Structures are given as structure tokens and as C-alpha cells.
């Protein structure tokens, strides 16, 4: 069940971030996509076949239905599409309404006018125990994350350039994968 908990937590977190970025509207569903490798990581499985993983996810739907209300999982374009209906979106929004760190971060990022210092001020507001590292990566220049992972498990990868200021919010697995892809 740890894998199911990991996946549910990741879906919830990704959708909540999306709601903050795009806005929350009553009676709307929300979809997110996963590649097989990330699903295997979250579920603590080793599926090679997408069809077998999809069949296994039927058990996850049963597990998550009390909160996500008839979650729909399909294969689309080689990836797994998870669609949480409106009732599940309301649950996610209500459950995360006290996540002020993410709310403040997204509010600042949505201005598209922010500096590294602005972002560090937001992290510092929640604890001075964060790490900011420079990165040699084409998609981001700084990696910022909390030392105490119970505050937030994600690595926030920021770039400030002529194309604008933006970020990626990655779990450790995805962060390491991005480093590996950059090296190859």
C-alpha cells in the first residue's frame, strides 16, 4: 500500500499545483499524465508492459475512490492519463487549503516578474532551513528545496533568462532523471 499512498499523494500534489497555477473552477475535472517509469517508481513496481500496469491501476482506483470519486485512468499517447472528477478536485482543494507555502510561491511565479531573492524570501518565510544550489543544466539554473522534507518533498528548479522566469517542481526521482538526461 505504500506505493498506492505515494501515487495518491503525488496526484494530489500535482493537481493542487495545477489548480493554483490555472485557477480552481467548481464542477471541473482535472487530468495529469504519467510515464511508466515514474509510475513504477511511485508504485514501487517494475512493470514493463503498460497494459499490465493499467490493469494493476484498477486496484489503485478502488483504493483512491473514497477521495478521488471515480478516478479515470487511460492510456493516451503512450502515457497514463489520470482524470480526477470534480468531486475529487473539491476534496483536493479543500484538503490543501492550508498549504500557504505553495500558494505564496505560485502567486509570485504567476506574476512572471520575480527574482531569485523573491523566491528565497518565500522559502525563508517558512524556515531558514532550505538549500539553494546553482545548477549546470539547460532547463534551470538554481535548485531550491527544504532540508526538512516533511515541509515539502519537492525540488524547485528555477531559471531566470531572456525567455522569462520559470520553474519546474520535481520529486527526487524526476530531478535525478533530468540530471541523467542532461549528461547524455
PDB file of C-alpha atoms in Angstrom:
ATOM      1  CA  UNK A   1       0.000   0.000   0.000  1.00  0.00           C
ATOM      2  CA  UNK A   2       2.981   2.353   0.297  1.00  0.00           C
ATOM      3  CA  UNK A   3       3.046   2.589  -3.483  1.00  0.00           C
ATOM      4  CA  UNK A   4      -0.639   3.470  -3.614  1.00  0.00           C
ATOM      5  CA  UNK A   5      -0.096   6.136  -0.942  1.00  0.00           C
ATOM      6  CA  UNK A   6       2.873   7.532  -2.890  1.00  0.00           C
ATOM      7  CA  UNK A   7       0.863   7.744  -6.095  1.00  0.00           C
ATOM      8  CA  UNK A   8      -2.174   9.288  -4.429  1.00  0.00           C
ATOM      9  CA  UNK A   9      -0.005  11.890  -2.712  1.00  0.00           C
ATOM     10  CA  UNK A  10       1.737  12.717  -5.990  1.00  0.00           C
ATOM     11  CA  UNK A  11      -1.536  13.034  -7.918  1.00  0.00           C
ATOM     12  CA  UNK A  12      -2.976  15.248  -5.202  1.00  0.00           C
ATOM     13  CA  UNK A  13       0.100  17.456  -5.091  1.00  0.00           C
ATOM     14  CA  UNK A  14       0.402  17.805  -8.864  1.00  0.00           C
ATOM     15  CA  UNK A  15      -3.269  18.637  -9.246  1.00  0.00           C
ATOM     16  CA  UNK A  16      -3.189  21.154  -6.401  1.00  0.00           C
ATOM     17  CA  UNK A  17      -0.218  22.890  -8.026  1.00  0.00           C
ATOM     18  CA  UNK A  18      -2.164  22.953 -11.302  1.00  0.00           C
ATOM     19  CA  UNK A  19      -5.208  24.413  -9.594  1.00  0.00           C
ATOM     20  CA  UNK A  20      -3.083  27.193  -8.116  1.00  0.00           C
ATOM     21  CA  UNK A  21      -1.493  27.952 -11.481  1.00  0.00           C
ATOM     22  CA  UNK A  22      -4.639  27.770 -13.585  1.00  0.00           C
ATOM     23  CA  UNK A  23      -7.363  28.613 -11.094  1.00  0.00           C
ATOM     24  CA  UNK A  24      -9.983  26.445  -9.453  1.00  0.00           C
ATOM     25  CA  UNK A  25     -13.416  26.181 -11.019  1.00  0.00           C
ATOM     26  CA  UNK A  26     -16.308  24.257  -9.497  1.00  0.00           C
ATOM     27  CA  UNK A  27     -17.618  21.257 -11.416  1.00  0.00           C
ATOM     28  CA  UNK A  28     -14.477  20.746 -13.496  1.00  0.00           C
ATOM     29  CA  UNK A  29     -12.347  17.639 -13.690  1.00  0.00           C
ATOM     30  CA  UNK A  30      -8.556  17.790 -13.924  1.00  0.00           C
ATOM     31  CA  UNK A  31      -6.173  15.464 -15.760  1.00  0.00           C
ATOM     32  CA  UNK A  32      -2.478  14.767 -15.347  1.00  0.00           C
ATOM     33  CA  UNK A  33      -0.140  12.405 -17.187  1.00  0.00           C
ATOM     34  CA  UNK A  34       2.478   9.905 -16.048  1.00  0.00           C
ATOM     35  CA  UNK A  35       5.139   7.936 -17.860  1.00  0.00           C
ATOM     36  CA  UNK A  36       5.586   4.280 -16.936  1.00  0.00           C
ATOM     37  CA  UNK A  37       8.966   4.844 -15.272  1.00  0.00           C
ATOM     38  CA  UNK A  38       7.564   7.420 -12.857  1.00  0.00           C
ATOM     39  CA  UNK A  39       4.567   5.209 -12.086  1.00  0.00           C
ATOM     40  CA  UNK A  40       6.895   2.289 -11.377  1.00  0.00           C
ATOM     41  CA  UNK A  41       8.872   4.499  -9.022  1.00  0.00           C
ATOM     42  CA  UNK A  42       5.816   5.786  -7.160  1.00  0.00           C
ATOM     43  CA  UNK A  43       4.060   2.421  -7.025  1.00  0.00           C
ATOM     44  CA  UNK A  44       7.287   0.584  -6.121  1.00  0.00           C
ATOM     45  CA  UNK A  45       6.684  -1.796  -9.027  1.00  0.00           C
ATOM     46  CA  UNK A  46       8.647  -2.941 -12.071  1.00  0.00           C
ATOM     47  CA  UNK A  47       6.097  -3.130 -14.866  1.00  0.00           C
ATOM     48  CA  UNK A  48       7.461  -3.406 -18.378  1.00  0.00           C
ATOM     49  CA  UNK A  49       4.046  -3.673 -20.023  1.00  0.00           C
ATOM     50  CA  UNK A  50       1.843  -0.593 -19.961  1.00  0.00           C
ATOM     51  CA  UNK A  51      -1.226  -2.843 -20.247  1.00  0.00           C
ATOM     52  CA  UNK A  52      -0.243  -4.811 -17.130  1.00  0.00           C
ATOM     53  CA  UNK A  53       0.371  -1.590 -15.248  1.00  0.00           C
ATOM     54  CA  UNK A  54      -3.016  -0.275 -16.394  1.00  0.00           C
ATOM     55  CA  UNK A  55      -4.683  -3.456 -15.089  1.00  0.00           C
ATOM     56  CA  UNK A  56      -2.838  -3.040 -11.751  1.00  0.00           C
ATOM     57  CA  UNK A  57      -4.082   0.548 -11.557  1.00  0.00           C
ATOM     58  CA  UNK A  58      -7.641  -0.797 -11.281  1.00  0.00           C
ATOM     59  CA  UNK A  59      -6.694  -1.692  -7.702  1.00  0.00           C
ATOM     60  CA  UNK A  60      -5.402   1.833  -7.194  1.00  0.00           C
ATOM     61  CA  UNK A  61      -8.707   3.275  -8.422  1.00  0.00           C
ATOM     62  CA  UNK A  62     -10.537   1.246  -5.771  1.00  0.00           C
ATOM     63  CA  UNK A  63      -8.043   2.448  -3.160  1.00  0.00           C
ATOM     64  CA  UNK A  64      -8.359   6.132  -4.153  1.00  0.00           C
ATOM     65  CA  UNK A  65     -12.098   6.300  -4.933  1.00  0.00           C
ATOM     66  CA  UNK A  66     -13.158   7.442  -1.437  1.00  0.00           C
ATOM     67  CA  UNK A  67     -11.171  10.632  -2.081  1.00  0.00           C
ATOM     68  CA  UNK A  68     -10.941  10.971  -5.878  1.00  0.00           C
ATOM     69  CA  UNK A  69     -14.523   9.872  -6.662  1.00  0.00           C
ATOM     70  CA  UNK A  70     -14.417   7.617  -9.732  1.00  0.00           C
ATOM     71  CA  UNK A  71     -10.897   8.322 -10.904  1.00  0.00           C
ATOM     72  CA  UNK A  72     -10.466   7.582 -14.609  1.00  0.00           C
ATOM     73  CA  UNK A  73      -7.163   6.104 -15.819  1.00  0.00           C
ATOM     74  CA  UNK A  74      -6.478   5.571 -19.522  1.00  0.00           C
ATOM     75  CA  UNK A  75      -3.530   5.183 -21.846  1.00  0.00           C
ATOM     76  CA  UNK A  76      -3.164   8.160 -24.134  1.00  0.00           C
ATOM     77  CA  UNK A  77      -0.251   8.758 -26.470  1.00  0.00           C
ATOM     78  CA  UNK A  78       1.934   6.253 -24.641  1.00  0.00           C
ATOM     79  CA  UNK A  79       1.362   7.860 -21.256  1.00  0.00           C
ATOM     80  CA  UNK A  80      -1.104   7.199 -18.457  1.00  0.00           C
ATOM     81  CA  UNK A  81      -3.815   9.827 -18.134  1.00  0.00           C
ATOM     82  CA  UNK A  82      -5.353  10.242 -14.681  1.00  0.00           C
ATOM     83  CA  UNK A  83      -8.575  12.255 -14.622  1.00  0.00           C
ATOM     84  CA  UNK A  84      -9.975  13.258 -11.258  1.00  0.00           C
ATOM     85  CA  UNK A  85     -13.665  14.256 -11.450  1.00  0.00           C
ATOM     86  CA  UNK A  86     -14.989  17.495  -9.961  1.00  0.00           C
ATOM     87  CA  UNK A  87     -15.827  15.929  -6.575  1.00  0.00           C
ATOM     88  CA  UNK A  88     -12.231  14.745  -6.210  1.00  0.00           C
ATOM     89  CA  UNK A  89     -10.935  18.165  -7.218  1.00  0.00           C
ATOM     90  CA  UNK A  90     -13.057  19.744  -4.472  1.00  0.00           C
ATOM     91  CA  UNK A  91     -11.564  17.246  -1.997  1.00  0.00           C
ATOM     92  CA  UNK A  92      -8.004  18.085  -3.131  1.00  0.00           C
ATOM     93  CA  UNK A  93      -8.624  21.833  -2.982  1.00  0.00           C
ATOM     94  CA  UNK A  94     -10.194  21.665   0.488  1.00  0.00           C
ATOM     95  CA  UNK A  95      -7.513  19.341   1.878  1.00  0.00           C
ATOM     96  CA  UNK A  96      -4.666  21.591   0.702  1.00  0.00           C
ATOM     97  CA  UNK A  97      -6.161  24.991   1.510  1.00  0.00           C
ATOM     98  CA  UNK A  98      -3.600  25.479   4.289  1.00  0.00           C
ATOM     99  CA  UNK A  99      -0.568  24.898   2.045  1.00  0.00           C
ATOM    100  CA  UNK A 100       0.459  28.544   2.245  1.00  0.00           C
ATOM    101  CA  UNK A 101       3.999  27.906   1.035  1.00  0.00           C
ATOM    102  CA  UNK A 102       2.857  26.605  -2.337  1.00  0.00           C
ATOM    103  CA  UNK A 103       0.121  29.237  -2.564  1.00  0.00           C
ATOM    104  CA  UNK A 104       2.630  32.056  -1.973  1.00  0.00           C
ATOM    105  CA  UNK A 105       5.175  30.566  -4.346  1.00  0.00           C
ATOM    106  CA  UNK A 106       2.671  30.142  -7.200  1.00  0.00           C
ATOM    107  CA  UNK A 107       1.250  33.609  -6.602  1.00  0.00           C
ATOM    108  CA  UNK A 108       4.736  35.089  -7.022  1.00  0.00           C
ATOM    109  CA  UNK A 109       5.621  32.870 -10.004  1.00  0.00           C
ATOM    110  CA  UNK A 110       2.358  33.754 -11.757  1.00  0.00           C
ATOM    111  CA  UNK A 111       3.457  37.400 -11.852  1.00  0.00           C
ATOM    112  CA  UNK A 112       6.286  36.340 -14.213  1.00  0.00           C
ATOM    113  CA  UNK A 113       8.242  39.159 -12.581  1.00  0.00           C
ATOM    114  CA  UNK A 114      10.285  37.622  -9.809  1.00  0.00           C
ATOM    115  CA  UNK A 115      13.899  37.274  -8.819  1.00  0.00           C
ATOM    116  CA  UNK A 116      15.874  34.612  -7.041  1.00  0.00           C
ATOM    117  CA  UNK A 117      15.754  36.814  -3.930  1.00  0.00           C
ATOM    118  CA  UNK A 118      11.937  36.910  -4.121  1.00  0.00           C
ATOM    119  CA  UNK A 119      11.834  33.116  -4.197  1.00  0.00           C
ATOM    120  CA  UNK A 120      14.359  32.749  -1.370  1.00  0.00           C
ATOM    121  CA  UNK A 121      12.266  35.154   0.738  1.00  0.00           C
ATOM    122  CA  UNK A 122       9.294  32.826   0.334  1.00  0.00           C
ATOM    123  CA  UNK A 123      11.345  29.787   1.368  1.00  0.00           C
ATOM    124  CA  UNK A 124      12.839  31.723   4.271  1.00  0.00           C
ATOM    125  CA  UNK A 125       9.365  32.686   5.489  1.00  0.00           C
ATOM    126  CA  UNK A 126       8.644  29.015   6.221  1.00  0.00           C
ATOM    127  CA  UNK A 127      12.071  28.047   7.562  1.00  0.00           C
ATOM    128  CA  UNK A 128      15.640  29.196   7.125  1.00  0.00           C
ATOM    129  CA  UNK A 129      16.435  25.504   6.658  1.00  0.00           C
ATOM    130  CA  UNK A 130      16.472  25.347   2.896  1.00  0.00           C
ATOM    131  CA  UNK A 131      19.174  24.712   0.334  1.00  0.00           C
ATOM    132  CA  UNK A 132      19.816  26.794  -2.774  1.00  0.00           C
ATOM    133  CA  UNK A 133      22.323  25.414  -5.246  1.00  0.00           C
ATOM    134  CA  UNK A 134      23.458  26.587  -8.648  1.00  0.00           C
ATOM    135  CA  UNK A 135      22.975  24.046 -11.404  1.00  0.00           C
ATOM    136  CA  UNK A 136      24.692  23.356 -14.690  1.00  0.00           C
ATOM    137  CA  UNK A 137      21.548  22.392 -16.551  1.00  0.00           C
ATOM    138  CA  UNK A 138      19.966  23.832 -19.709  1.00  0.00           C
ATOM    139  CA  UNK A 139      16.473  23.962 -18.185  1.00  0.00           C
ATOM    140  CA  UNK A 140      17.287  25.532 -14.821  1.00  0.00           C
ATOM    141  CA  UNK A 141      19.984  27.475 -13.048  1.00  0.00           C
ATOM    142  CA  UNK A 142      19.022  27.057  -9.369  1.00  0.00           C
ATOM    143  CA  UNK A 143      17.698  24.177  -7.286  1.00  0.00           C
ATOM    144  CA  UNK A 144      15.946  25.114  -4.064  1.00  0.00           C
ATOM    145  CA  UNK A 145      14.474  22.716  -1.529  1.00  0.00           C
ATOM    146  CA  UNK A 146      13.793  22.335   2.176  1.00  0.00           C
ATOM    147  CA  UNK A 147      16.258  20.405   4.324  1.00  0.00           C
ATOM    148  CA  UNK A 148      13.278  19.108   6.284  1.00  0.00           C
ATOM    149  CA  UNK A 149      11.491  17.132   3.588  1.00  0.00           C
ATOM    150  CA  UNK A 150       8.367  16.879   5.767  1.00  0.00           C
ATOM    151  CA  UNK A 151       7.720  20.559   4.955  1.00  0.00           C
ATOM    152  CA  UNK A 152       7.766  19.864   1.217  1.00  0.00           C
ATOM    153  CA  UNK A 153       9.263  16.933  -0.709  1.00  0.00           C
ATOM    154  CA  UNK A 154       9.908  18.734  -3.969  1.00  0.00           C
ATOM    155  CA  UNK A 155      12.961  20.283  -5.563  1.00  0.00           C
ATOM    156  CA  UNK A 156      12.154  23.609  -7.164  1.00  0.00           C
ATOM    157  CA  UNK A 157      14.322  24.214 -10.206  1.00  0.00           C
ATOM    158  CA  UNK A 158      14.341  27.853 -11.360  1.00  0.00           C
ATOM    159  CA  UNK A 159      15.585  29.598 -14.439  1.00  0.00           C
ATOM    160  CA  UNK A 160      15.907  33.340 -14.948  1.00  0.00           C
ATOM    161  CA  UNK A 161      16.694  34.303 -18.541  1.00  0.00           C
ATOM    162  CA  UNK A 162      15.628  36.357 -21.552  1.00  0.00           C
ATOM    163  CA  UNK A 163      12.759  33.942 -22.216  1.00  0.00           C
ATOM    164  CA  UNK A 164      11.360  34.716 -18.775  1.00  0.00           C
ATOM    165  CA  UNK A 165      11.451  33.355 -15.288  1.00  0.00           C
ATOM    166  CA  UNK A 166      10.044  29.898 -14.723  1.00  0.00           C
ATOM    167  CA  UNK A 167      10.403  26.784 -12.615  1.00  0.00           C
ATOM    168  CA  UNK A 168       9.976  23.031 -12.542  1.00  0.00           C
ATOM    169  CA  UNK A 169       8.712  21.286  -9.407  1.00  0.00           C
ATOM    170  CA  UNK A 170      10.252  17.822  -9.279  1.00  0.00           C
ATOM    171  CA  UNK A 171      10.264  14.879  -6.924  1.00  0.00           C
ATOM    172  CA  UNK A 172      13.722  13.432  -6.275  1.00  0.00           C
ATOM    173  CA  UNK A 173      13.219  10.682  -8.891  1.00  0.00           C
ATOM    174  CA  UNK A 174      12.345  13.159 -11.651  1.00  0.00           C
ATOM    175  CA  UNK A 175      15.116  15.523 -10.600  1.00  0.00           C
ATOM    176  CA  UNK A 176      17.747  12.766 -10.825  1.00  0.00           C
ATOM    177  CA  UNK A 177      16.281  11.667 -14.149  1.00  0.00           C
ATOM    178  CA  UNK A 178      16.624  15.230 -15.512  1.00  0.00           C
ATOM    179  CA  UNK A 179      20.284  15.275 -14.450  1.00  0.00           C
ATOM    180  CA  UNK A 180      20.892  11.930 -16.146  1.00  0.00           C
ATOM    181  CA  UNK A 181      19.207  13.098 -19.363  1.00  0.00           C
ATOM    182  CA  UNK A 182      21.329  16.260 -19.339  1.00  0.00           C
ATOM    183  CA  UNK A 183      24.538  14.225 -19.000  1.00  0.00           C
ATOM    184  CA  UNK A 184      23.682  12.074 -22.040  1.00  0.00           C
TER     185      UNK A 184
END
